[in-house]
CSV table of C-alpha atoms and ligand atoms in Angstrom, one decimal:
chain,number,residue,atom,x,y,z
A,1,MET,CA,89.5,117.7,-94.5
A,2,HIS,CA,92.4,115.2,-95.0
A,3,ILE,CA,95.3,115.6,-97.4
A,4,TYR,CA,98.3,112.7,-97.8
A,5,ASN,CA,101.2,114.6,-96.5
A,6,SER,CA,104.6,113.4,-98.6
A,7,LEU,CA,106.5,114.2,-95.7
A,8,SER,CA,104.7,111.8,-93.0
A,9,LYS,CA,103.6,109.4,-95.7
A,10,GLN,CA,100.0,109.5,-94.3
A,11,LYS,CA,96.7,111.3,-94.7
A,12,GLU,CA,96.7,114.3,-92.1
A,13,GLU,CA,93.5,116.6,-91.0
A,14,PHE,CA,94.3,119.8,-92.5
A,15,THR,CA,93.3,123.4,-91.5
A,16,PRO,CA,95.2,126.5,-92.3
A,17,GLN,CA,97.5,127.5,-89.5
A,18,ASP,CA,95.5,130.8,-89.1
A,19,GLY,CA,91.9,128.9,-89.7
A,20,LYS,CA,91.1,131.2,-92.8
A,21,THR,CA,93.9,131.7,-95.1
A,22,VAL,CA,95.5,129.1,-96.8
A,23,ARG,CA,99.1,129.9,-98.1
A,24,PHE,CA,100.2,127.5,-100.9
A,25,TYR,CA,103.1,127.3,-103.5
A,26,VAL,CA,103.2,125.1,-106.6
A,27,CYS,CA,106.5,125.0,-108.6
A,28,GLY,CA,105.8,126.1,-112.0
A,29,PRO,CA,107.1,125.8,-115.4
A,30,THR,CA,110.5,126.3,-116.7
A,31,VAL,CA,109.4,128.1,-120.1
A,32,TYR,CA,111.7,126.8,-122.8
A,33,ASP,CA,109.2,125.0,-125.2
A,34,PHE,CA,105.6,124.0,-125.2
A,35,SER,CA,103.8,122.2,-122.2
A,36,HIS,CA,102.6,118.6,-122.6
A,37,ILE,CA,99.9,117.0,-121.0
A,38,GLY,CA,102.0,116.0,-118.2
A,39,HIS,CA,102.3,119.3,-117.4
A,40,ALA,CA,98.8,119.8,-117.8
A,41,ARG,CA,97.8,117.4,-115.3
A,42,VAL,CA,99.7,119.4,-112.6
A,43,TYR,CA,98.1,122.4,-113.2
A,44,VAL,CA,94.7,121.1,-113.5
A,45,VAL,CA,95.0,119.4,-110.2
A,46,TRP,CA,96.0,122.2,-108.6
A,47,ASP,CA,93.5,124.3,-110.3
A,48,VAL,CA,91.0,122.2,-108.8
A,49,ILE,CA,92.6,121.9,-105.2
A,50,GLN,CA,92.3,125.9,-105.0
A,51,ARG,CA,88.8,126.2,-106.7
A,52,TYR,CA,87.8,123.7,-104.0
A,53,LEU,CA,89.5,125.3,-101.0
A,54,ARG,CA,87.7,128.5,-102.0
A,55,TYR,CA,84.6,126.7,-102.3
A,56,LYS,CA,85.1,125.6,-98.6
A,57,GLY,CA,85.0,129.2,-97.7
A,58,TYR,CA,89.0,129.6,-97.1
A,59,LYS,CA,90.9,132.7,-98.5
A,60,ILE,CA,93.9,131.7,-101.0
A,61,THR,CA,97.2,133.0,-101.5
A,62,TYR,CA,98.1,130.5,-104.4
A,63,VAL,CA,101.7,131.3,-105.8
A,64,ARG,CA,102.9,129.5,-108.8
A,65,ASN,CA,106.4,130.6,-109.8
A,66,VAL,CA,108.1,130.7,-113.5
A,67,THR,CA,111.6,129.7,-114.1
A,68,ASP,CA,112.7,132.0,-116.6
A,69,ILE,CA,116.6,131.5,-116.2
A,70,ASP,CA,118.1,128.2,-116.6
A,71,ASP,CA,120.3,125.8,-118.5
A,72,LYS,CA,117.5,124.6,-120.7
A,73,ILE,CA,116.6,128.2,-121.9
A,74,ILE,CA,120.1,129.1,-122.4
A,75,ASN,CA,120.8,126.2,-124.5
A,76,LYS,CA,117.3,126.7,-126.4
A,77,ALA,CA,118.6,130.6,-126.9
A,78,LYS,CA,121.9,129.3,-128.5
A,79,GLU,CA,120.3,126.6,-130.7
A,80,GLU,CA,117.9,129.5,-131.9
A,81,GLY,CA,120.5,132.6,-131.9
A,82,ILE,CA,118.5,134.5,-129.7
A,83,ARG,CA,118.5,135.8,-126.2
A,84,PRO,CA,117.6,133.8,-123.3
A,85,GLU,CA,115.0,136.4,-122.3
A,86,GLN,CA,113.5,136.0,-125.8
A,87,VAL,CA,113.1,132.4,-125.1
A,88,ALA,CA,111.5,132.8,-121.8
A,89,ARG,CA,109.0,135.4,-122.8
A,90,LYS,CA,107.8,133.7,-125.7
A,91,TYR,CA,107.0,130.4,-123.9
A,92,LEU,CA,105.7,132.0,-121.0
A,93,TYR,CA,103.3,133.6,-123.1
A,94,GLU,CA,102.5,130.1,-124.8
A,95,PHE,CA,102.1,128.6,-121.6
A,96,TRP,CA,99.7,131.3,-120.4
A,97,ARG,CA,97.6,130.5,-123.7
A,98,ASP,CA,97.6,126.8,-122.6
A,99,MET,CA,96.5,127.4,-119.2
A,100,GLU,CA,93.6,129.8,-120.0
A,101,ALA,CA,92.6,127.3,-122.8
A,102,LEU,CA,92.6,124.7,-120.2
A,103,ASN,CA,90.1,127.0,-118.0
A,104,THR,CA,92.7,126.9,-115.1
A,105,GLN,CA,92.5,130.1,-112.9
A,106,PRO,CA,95.7,132.2,-112.7
A,107,PRO,CA,97.6,131.8,-109.5
A,108,ASP,CA,97.2,135.1,-107.2
A,109,VAL,CA,100.9,135.8,-107.3
A,110,GLU,CA,103.3,134.5,-110.2
A,111,PRO,CA,107.0,135.5,-109.4
A,112,ARG,CA,109.6,135.1,-111.9
A,113,ALA,CA,113.0,133.8,-111.0
A,114,THR,CA,114.7,137.0,-112.8
A,115,GLU,CA,113.0,139.2,-110.5
A,116,PHE,CA,114.5,137.9,-107.3
A,117,VAL,CA,118.2,137.6,-108.2
A,118,PRO,CA,119.0,140.2,-105.6
A,119,GLN,CA,117.0,138.3,-102.8
A,120,MET,CA,118.6,135.1,-103.8
A,121,ILE,CA,122.1,136.5,-103.4
A,122,GLU,CA,121.1,137.9,-100.2
A,123,PHE,CA,119.8,134.1,-99.2
A,124,ILE,CA,123.2,132.7,-100.1
A,125,LYS,CA,124.8,135.4,-98.1
A,126,GLY,CA,122.9,134.2,-95.3
A,127,LEU,CA,123.7,130.6,-95.7
A,128,ILE,CA,127.7,131.0,-96.1
A,129,GLY,CA,127.2,133.2,-93.0
A,130,LYS,CA,125.8,130.5,-91.0
A,131,GLY,CA,128.6,128.0,-92.3
A,132,LYS,CA,125.7,126.1,-94.4
A,133,ALA,CA,127.2,126.9,-97.9
A,134,TYR,CA,130.6,127.4,-99.3
A,135,GLU,CA,132.4,129.3,-102.2
A,136,ALA,CA,134.3,127.0,-104.8
A,137,GLY,CA,135.9,128.6,-107.8
A,138,GLY,CA,133.2,130.8,-108.6
A,139,ASP,CA,130.6,128.6,-107.5
A,140,VAL,CA,128.4,128.2,-104.0
A,141,TYR,CA,127.4,125.1,-103.0
A,142,PHE,CA,125.2,124.0,-100.2
A,143,ASP,CA,126.8,121.7,-97.6
A,144,VAL,CA,124.4,118.9,-97.2
A,145,LYS,CA,126.2,117.6,-94.1
A,146,SER,CA,125.4,120.8,-92.3
A,147,ALA,CA,121.4,119.8,-92.6
A,148,SER,CA,121.0,117.1,-90.1
A,149,LYS,CA,117.7,116.1,-91.7
A,150,TYR,CA,118.8,116.1,-95.1
A,151,GLY,CA,116.9,113.3,-97.1
A,152,ARG,CA,113.9,113.1,-94.8
A,153,LEU,CA,111.2,114.0,-97.3
A,154,THR,CA,112.4,111.1,-99.5
A,155,LYS,CA,113.7,108.8,-96.9
A,156,GLN,CA,117.4,108.4,-98.0
A,157,ASN,CA,120.6,108.4,-96.6
A,158,LEU,CA,123.0,110.9,-97.1
A,159,ASN,CA,125.9,108.2,-97.5
A,160,GLU,CA,124.2,106.6,-100.5
A,161,MET,CA,123.2,109.7,-102.5
A,162,GLU,CA,124.8,110.4,-105.9
A,163,SER,CA,126.4,113.4,-107.3
A,164,GLY,CA,124.2,115.8,-109.2
A,165,SER,CA,125.4,117.1,-112.2
A,166,ARG,CA,125.9,121.2,-111.9
A,167,ASP,CA,125.8,121.8,-115.6
A,168,GLN,CA,127.5,120.8,-118.7
A,169,VAL,CA,130.3,123.2,-118.5
A,170,LEU,CA,131.9,121.1,-115.3
A,171,SER,CA,133.2,117.6,-116.2
A,172,GLN,CA,132.5,115.3,-113.1
A,173,GLU,CA,136.2,115.2,-112.1
A,174,GLU,CA,136.3,119.1,-111.5
A,175,LEU,CA,132.8,118.9,-109.7
A,176,LYS,CA,134.4,116.2,-107.4
A,177,GLU,CA,137.4,118.8,-106.7
A,178,ARG,CA,135.0,121.5,-106.1
A,179,LYS,CA,132.2,119.6,-103.9
A,180,ARG,CA,132.5,118.7,-100.2
A,181,HIS,CA,130.3,116.1,-100.6
A,182,PRO,CA,128.6,114.4,-103.6
A,183,ALA,CA,125.2,115.5,-103.0
A,184,ASP,CA,126.1,119.2,-102.3
A,185,PHE,CA,124.2,121.3,-104.9
A,186,ALA,CA,124.8,124.7,-106.3
A,187,LEU,CA,123.3,127.9,-104.7
A,188,TRP,CA,125.3,130.1,-107.4
A,189,LYS,CA,126.5,128.9,-110.9
A,190,GLY,CA,129.7,131.2,-111.9
A,191,THR,CA,129.6,131.4,-115.4
A,192,ASP,CA,131.8,133.1,-118.2
A,193,LYS,CA,130.9,137.0,-118.4
A,194,SER,CA,129.8,136.2,-122.3
A,195,GLU,CA,126.9,134.2,-120.8
A,196,SER,CA,123.6,135.5,-118.9
A,197,GLY,CA,124.1,136.2,-115.7
A,198,TRP,CA,124.4,138.9,-112.8
A,199,PRO,CA,126.9,140.1,-110.9
A,200,SER,CA,127.3,138.8,-107.3
A,201,PRO,CA,129.9,138.8,-104.4
A,202,TRP,CA,131.3,135.5,-106.0
A,203,GLY,CA,131.6,136.6,-109.4
A,204,HIS,CA,129.6,136.6,-112.7
A,205,GLY,CA,127.0,134.3,-112.7
A,206,ARG,CA,123.5,132.8,-112.3
A,207,PRO,CA,121.3,131.1,-109.2
A,208,GLY,CA,120.7,127.4,-108.9
A,209,TRP,CA,117.3,126.5,-109.6
A,210,HIS,CA,116.3,125.0,-106.2
A,211,LEU,CA,117.2,128.4,-104.7
A,212,GLU,CA,114.5,130.4,-106.5
A,213,CYS,CA,111.4,128.6,-104.9
A,214,SER,CA,112.7,128.9,-101.5
A,215,THR,CA,113.8,132.8,-102.0
A,216,MET,CA,110.0,133.5,-103.6
A,217,ILE,CA,108.2,131.4,-100.7
A,218,LYS,CA,110.1,133.5,-98.2
A,219,HIS,CA,109.6,136.9,-99.6
A,220,VAL,CA,106.1,136.2,-101.1
A,221,LEU,CA,104.3,134.1,-98.7
A,222,GLY,CA,106.4,134.3,-95.5
A,223,GLU,CA,107.4,131.6,-92.8
A,224,THR,CA,106.0,128.1,-93.0
A,225,ILE,CA,103.4,127.7,-95.9
A,226,ASP,CA,100.5,125.7,-95.4
A,227,MET,CA,100.9,123.6,-98.5
A,228,HIS,CA,103.7,123.1,-101.0
A,229,GLY,CA,103.0,121.0,-104.2
A,230,GLY,CA,104.4,119.8,-107.4
A,231,GLY,CA,104.6,117.0,-109.7
A,232,GLU,CA,106.5,114.0,-107.9
A,233,ASP,CA,109.2,114.1,-109.9
A,234,LEU,CA,110.2,117.3,-108.1
A,235,LEU,CA,110.6,115.4,-104.7
A,236,PHE,CA,114.0,114.6,-105.1
A,237,PRO,CA,116.3,116.5,-105.6
A,238,HIS,CA,114.3,119.9,-105.7
A,239,HIS,CA,112.1,119.8,-102.7
A,240,GLU,CA,114.5,118.0,-100.7
A,241,ASN,CA,116.9,121.1,-101.3
A,242,GLU,CA,114.3,123.4,-100.9
A,243,ILE,CA,114.0,122.0,-97.3
A,244,ALA,CA,117.7,122.0,-96.7
A,245,GLN,CA,118.0,125.8,-97.8
A,246,THR,CA,114.9,127.2,-96.0
A,247,GLU,CA,115.5,125.3,-92.8
A,248,GLY,CA,119.3,126.2,-93.2
A,249,LEU,CA,118.6,129.9,-93.1
A,250,GLU,CA,115.3,130.2,-91.1
A,251,ASN,CA,115.6,127.4,-88.7
A,252,LYS,CA,111.7,126.9,-89.2
A,253,PRO,CA,109.8,124.3,-91.4
A,254,LEU,CA,109.1,125.5,-95.2
A,255,ALA,CA,105.6,124.0,-95.5
A,256,ARG,CA,103.4,122.0,-93.1
A,257,PHE,CA,102.1,119.8,-96.0
A,258,TRP,CA,103.7,118.4,-99.4
A,259,VAL,CA,101.5,117.4,-101.9
A,260,HIS,CA,102.6,115.3,-105.0
A,261,ASN,CA,100.7,114.4,-107.9
A,262,SER,CA,101.6,111.4,-110.3
A,263,PHE,CA,102.7,111.4,-113.7
A,264,VAL,CA,101.1,110.8,-117.1
A,265,GLN,CA,102.5,107.6,-118.5
A,266,VAL,CA,102.8,106.1,-121.9
A,267,ASN,CA,103.4,102.6,-122.1
A,268,SER,CA,104.3,102.7,-118.2
A,269,GLU,CA,107.2,105.4,-118.8
A,270,LYS,CA,106.6,108.9,-117.4
A,271,MET,CA,105.6,111.1,-120.2
A,272,SER,CA,108.6,113.6,-120.7
A,273,LYS,CA,110.5,116.0,-123.0
A,274,SER,CA,113.8,114.2,-122.7
A,275,LEU,CA,112.4,110.7,-123.7
A,276,GLY,CA,110.3,112.4,-126.5
A,277,ASN,CA,107.3,110.3,-125.7
A,278,PHE,CA,105.2,113.6,-125.2
A,279,THR,CA,101.7,115.0,-126.7
A,280,THR,CA,101.8,118.8,-126.3
A,281,ILE,CA,98.6,120.5,-124.9
A,282,ARG,CA,98.4,122.5,-128.0
A,283,GLU,CA,98.1,119.3,-130.3
A,284,LEU,CA,95.5,117.8,-127.8
A,285,LEU,CA,93.1,120.8,-127.9
A,286,LYS,CA,92.8,120.4,-131.6
A,287,ASN,CA,90.8,117.3,-131.0
A,288,TYR,CA,89.4,117.4,-127.6
A,289,SER,CA,87.9,120.1,-125.4
A,290,ALA,CA,89.4,121.7,-122.4
A,291,ASP,CA,86.6,119.9,-120.4
A,292,GLU,CA,87.2,116.5,-122.4
A,293,LEU,CA,90.9,116.7,-121.2
A,294,ARG,CA,90.0,117.7,-117.5
A,295,LEU,CA,87.7,114.6,-117.3
A,296,PHE,CA,90.6,112.6,-118.4
A,297,ILE,CA,92.7,114.2,-115.8
A,298,LEU,CA,90.3,114.0,-112.8
A,299,GLN,CA,88.8,110.8,-113.4
A,300,THR,CA,92.0,109.2,-111.7
A,301,HIS,CA,92.9,110.3,-108.2
A,302,TYR,CA,95.9,112.6,-108.2
A,303,ARG,CA,98.4,110.3,-106.6
A,304,ASN,CA,97.9,107.5,-109.0
A,305,PRO,CA,99.5,107.4,-112.5
A,306,ILE,CA,97.5,108.0,-115.6
A,307,ASP,CA,97.8,105.8,-118.7
A,308,PHE,CA,97.6,108.2,-121.6
A,309,SER,CA,95.7,106.5,-124.8
A,310,VAL,CA,93.9,107.8,-127.5
A,311,ASP,CA,91.0,105.1,-126.1
A,312,ALA,CA,91.3,106.8,-122.9
A,313,LEU,CA,90.7,110.4,-124.3
A,314,GLN,CA,87.8,109.1,-126.4
A,315,ALA,CA,86.2,107.7,-123.2
A,316,ALA,CA,86.6,110.9,-121.9
A,317,LYS,CA,84.8,112.7,-124.8
A,318,THR,CA,82.1,110.4,-124.4
A,319,GLY,CA,81.7,110.9,-120.9
A,320,MET,CA,81.6,114.5,-121.4
A,321,GLN,CA,78.9,114.2,-124.1
A,322,ARG,CA,77.0,112.4,-121.4
A,323,LEU,CA,76.9,115.4,-119.1
A,324,ILE,CA,76.5,117.9,-121.5
A,325,ARG,CA,73.0,116.0,-123.0
A,326,ALA,CA,71.9,115.6,-119.3
A,327,VAL,CA,72.2,119.2,-119.0
A,328,TYR,CA,70.9,120.6,-122.3
A,329,GLY,CA,69.0,117.6,-123.5
A,330,ASP,CA,68.9,116.3,-127.1
A,331,GLY,CA,70.5,119.5,-128.4
A,332,SER,CA,66.7,120.6,-129.7
A,333,SER,CA,67.0,123.8,-127.7
A,334,SER,CA,69.3,126.2,-128.9
A,335,ALA,CA,71.5,125.8,-125.9
A,336,ASN,CA,74.9,126.3,-127.9
A,337,GLY,CA,76.6,126.9,-124.5
A,338,ARG,CA,74.7,130.4,-123.7
A,339,ASP,CA,73.5,128.6,-120.3
A,340,ALA,CA,77.0,127.2,-119.5
A,341,VAL,CA,78.6,128.3,-116.1
A,342,PRO,CA,80.9,130.9,-117.1
A,343,PRO,CA,84.3,129.8,-116.6
A,344,GLN,CA,85.7,132.3,-114.3
A,345,VAL,CA,82.6,132.2,-111.8
A,346,MET,CA,83.4,130.1,-108.9
A,347,PRO,CA,80.4,129.1,-106.5
A,348,SER,CA,80.9,129.2,-102.9
A,349,LYS,CA,79.4,127.1,-100.4
A,350,GLY,CA,75.8,128.1,-99.3
A,351,LYS,CA,75.5,130.1,-102.6
A,352,LEU,CA,74.9,127.3,-104.9
A,353,THR,CA,72.2,127.9,-107.7
A,354,HIS,CA,70.4,124.8,-107.0
A,355,GLN,CA,69.9,125.4,-103.4
A,356,LEU,CA,68.0,128.5,-104.3
A,357,LEU,CA,65.4,126.6,-106.4
A,358,LYS,CA,62.2,125.9,-104.5
A,359,GLY,CA,60.9,122.3,-105.0
A,360,ASP,CA,58.9,119.8,-103.5
A,361,ALA,CA,59.9,118.9,-99.7
A,362,SER,CA,61.9,115.8,-100.6
A,363,LEU,CA,64.2,118.2,-102.4
A,364,GLU,CA,65.2,119.8,-99.0
A,365,GLN,CA,66.9,116.5,-97.7
A,366,GLU,CA,68.2,115.9,-101.1
A,367,LYS,CA,70.3,118.9,-101.1
A,368,THR,CA,72.0,118.2,-97.8
A,369,GLN,CA,72.7,114.7,-99.3
A,370,ILE,CA,74.0,115.8,-102.4
A,371,GLU,CA,76.3,118.3,-100.8
A,372,ASN,CA,77.8,115.8,-98.4
A,373,GLU,CA,78.7,113.4,-101.1
A,374,PHE,CA,80.3,115.9,-103.0
A,375,VAL,CA,82.3,117.4,-100.0
A,376,GLU,CA,83.2,113.8,-98.6
A,377,ALA,CA,84.8,112.8,-101.7
A,378,LEU,CA,87.1,115.9,-102.1
A,379,ASP,CA,87.5,116.1,-98.3
A,380,ASP,CA,89.2,112.8,-98.7
A,381,ASP,CA,92.4,114.0,-100.2
A,382,PHE,CA,91.0,115.6,-103.1
A,383,ASN,CA,89.3,112.5,-104.5
A,384,THR,CA,88.3,113.8,-107.7
A,385,ALA,CA,87.8,110.5,-109.1
A,386,LYS,CA,84.9,110.1,-106.5
A,387,ALA,CA,83.7,113.5,-107.2
A,388,VAL,CA,83.4,112.9,-111.0
A,389,ALA,CA,81.6,109.9,-110.4
A,390,PHE,CA,79.1,111.6,-108.5
A,391,LEU,CA,78.5,114.3,-111.3
A,392,PHE,CA,77.4,111.2,-113.4
A,393,LYS,CA,75.2,110.2,-110.9
A,394,LEU,CA,73.5,113.5,-110.9
A,395,SER,CA,73.2,113.1,-114.7
A,396,ASP,CA,71.5,109.8,-114.0
A,397,LEU,CA,69.1,111.6,-111.7
A,398,ILE,CA,68.2,114.1,-114.0
A,399,GLY,CA,67.4,111.2,-116.4
A,400,THR,CA,64.7,109.6,-114.0
A,401,ALA,CA,63.7,113.3,-112.2
A,402,LYS,CA,60.0,112.7,-111.6
A,403,ASP,CA,58.9,116.2,-112.7
A,404,LYS,CA,60.0,119.4,-114.3
A,405,ALA,CA,61.1,121.0,-110.7
A,406,ASN,CA,63.1,118.0,-109.8
A,407,LYS,CA,64.7,117.9,-113.0
A,408,GLU,CA,65.7,121.5,-112.7
A,409,PHE,CA,66.9,120.8,-109.5
A,410,PHE,CA,69.3,118.1,-110.5
A,411,VAL,CA,70.7,120.2,-113.6
A,412,GLN,CA,71.5,123.1,-111.4
A,413,ALA,CA,73.2,120.7,-108.9
A,414,LEU,CA,75.3,119.2,-111.8
A,415,LYS,CA,76.3,122.6,-113.1
A,416,ASP,CA,77.4,124.1,-109.7
A,417,TYR,CA,79.5,121.0,-108.7
A,418,ALA,CA,81.0,120.6,-112.1
A,419,ALA,CA,82.1,124.3,-111.8
A,420,VAL,CA,84.0,123.7,-108.4
A,421,LEU,CA,85.8,121.0,-110.5
A,422,GLY,CA,86.5,123.9,-113.1
A,423,PHE,CA,84.3,122.2,-116.1
A,424,THR,CA,82.6,124.8,-118.1
A,425,LEU,CA,80.0,122.3,-119.3
A,426,LEU,CA,80.1,124.4,-122.7
A,427,ASP,CA,77.6,122.9,-125.3
A,428,THR,CA,79.7,122.6,-128.4
A,429,ARG,CA,77.5,120.5,-130.1
A,430,LYS,CA,76.0,123.0,-132.5
A,431,LEU,CA,79.2,125.1,-133.0
A,432,LEU,CA,80.6,124.3,-136.7
A,433,PRO,CA,83.7,124.6,-137.5
A,434,LYS,CA,84.9,127.0,-140.3
A,435,GLU,CA,85.4,124.4,-143.1
A,436,THR,CA,81.7,123.5,-142.5
A,437,THR,CA,80.4,126.9,-142.6
A,438,SER,CA,82.2,127.4,-145.9
A,439,GLN,CA,80.7,123.9,-147.1
A,440,LEU,CA,77.2,124.9,-146.1
A,441,MET,CA,77.3,128.0,-147.9
A,442,ASP,CA,78.5,126.1,-151.1
A,443,LEU,CA,75.5,123.9,-150.8
A,444,ILE,CA,73.0,126.9,-150.5
A,445,LEU,CA,74.7,128.8,-153.5
A,446,SER,CA,74.8,125.7,-155.6
A,447,LEU,CA,70.9,124.8,-154.7
A,448,ARG,CA,70.5,128.7,-155.8
A,449,SER,CA,72.2,128.3,-159.2
A,450,GLU,CA,70.1,125.3,-159.8
A,451,SER,CA,67.0,127.1,-159.3
A,452,LYS,CA,68.2,130.1,-161.5
A,453,GLN,CA,68.8,127.5,-164.3
A,454,ARG,CA,65.1,126.1,-163.9
A,455,LYS,CA,64.2,130.0,-164.3
A,456,ASP,CA,62.8,129.7,-160.8
A,457,TYR,CA,63.5,133.2,-159.9
A,458,ALA,CA,61.3,133.3,-157.0
A,459,THR,CA,63.3,130.8,-155.0
A,460,SER,CA,66.9,132.3,-156.1
A,461,ASP,CA,65.5,135.7,-155.0
A,462,LEU,CA,64.1,134.3,-151.7
A,463,ILE,CA,67.6,132.4,-151.0
A,464,ARG,CA,69.4,135.9,-151.5
A,465,LYS,CA,67.0,137.8,-149.3
A,466,ARG,CA,67.0,135.1,-146.3
A,467,LEU,CA,70.9,134.9,-146.7
A,468,ALA,CA,70.9,138.9,-146.6
A,469,GLU,CA,69.0,138.7,-143.4
A,470,CYS,CA,71.4,136.3,-141.9
A,471,GLY,CA,74.2,138.8,-142.6
A,472,VAL,CA,75.6,137.1,-145.7
A,473,ASN,CA,75.7,139.2,-148.9
A,474,VAL,CA,75.6,137.3,-152.1
A,475,MET,CA,77.2,138.4,-155.3
A,476,ASP,CA,76.7,137.3,-158.7
A,477,THR,CA,80.0,137.6,-161.0
A,478,ALA,CA,80.5,135.9,-164.2
A,479,ASP,CA,82.1,132.9,-162.5
A,480,GLY,CA,79.0,132.5,-160.6
A,481,ALA,CA,77.9,133.5,-157.2
A,482,THR,CA,80.1,134.3,-154.0
A,483,TRP,CA,79.4,135.4,-151.0
A,484,GLU,CA,80.9,137.5,-148.1
A,485,ASN,CA,79.8,138.8,-144.4
A,486,SER,CA,78.0,141.9,-144.7
A,487,GLY,CA,79.6,142.9,-141.3
B,1,LIG,ZN1,110.1,124.4,-106.7
């Protein structure tokens, strides 16, 4: 299995350090607003990576943090006149709802920044003790000159690095006075006592954002993890700073593999909150199913940008319909998704449904070939674009299968591999929206009313009786008939 490592800028062979357990960390959300499709891409990609690693038989510890204290959260709280904790709690809940709606599996551990403040303070003390950080005016900064390899993840030279802004409270002039080097970054931000914060040896304040990931990785996963992931916008300064902090304190590499996914872009610009060109997951789920959005994301390799457009989403919808039709036929059966793979079921290698089916001898060979094709695609730096194309190939094989046993075999294979990629294959073709249900009831009641006007009481009574059998009570009132669910 080969994975592209952002650190070496090439594909490298991957095996976990102990051969069995993959310990990986993904930078999670800052919870101050609804998530957009750019965020969905990060978490769907990592959902597929962890599903695939489990399918390969590895044990996984998948850690994804929650940034629940941050300038953006504090600003939102000020705007809304509520406490930062309330903002964080509200949007963490909304984030979970989106993640579940997208059928992503929850991480094994989901630490929150605010749960690790004492550990972060200890981390800073350690860095000061080693001469790698210094206090200035109630803040603590990391001394980038103390990190000999600073900039190596993004291949940058320290002399050319710009100053990062600490926050809106300090002017550029004030920052210049406090920092020894423009690229030094805040580990601790001193704040006024009236603001959200914690007591520390350097006074009241709150931790810098970069520090939480280094601290949580240290305490939740331990030394030198197998993989660290996130969107490519986090490469600099966030991941560069994580490396500097951890290596500064521990003198050991933070992670063996650094894996970054590309953006979702609109008219060649990155979709982001600050540009205002975003579409929320919640909004998209009104018109597209989780499977359709997942197909939209996975049909592009994770390191290539995705162009967001209605046409591309519609194409994903059509593609999904093709797979559903291949699995359930023309819809004349009453499948209604009942046969779909339950969202949380994870087939593991060797236990795939289609492998248990008996068919003619040619299928035995087919089984190995099919599995090889799927594994080859994903072993090559998680090439989901190829894996998705493989699902469509299976759907074609269903169409041309020579007999029922062969067809059943390919249907099961399609379901198995779709589940590894996190597709539910729920057949929603016969699930009607609520509005349609009430329109249908209006139609039935108007036909019944017409039969009564014709004095055809046999028909009107029959309609009432049949509806009662379906659990619908019809009541005749002075204003005509109405209906309710009989419970
Ligand atoms: Zn991080």
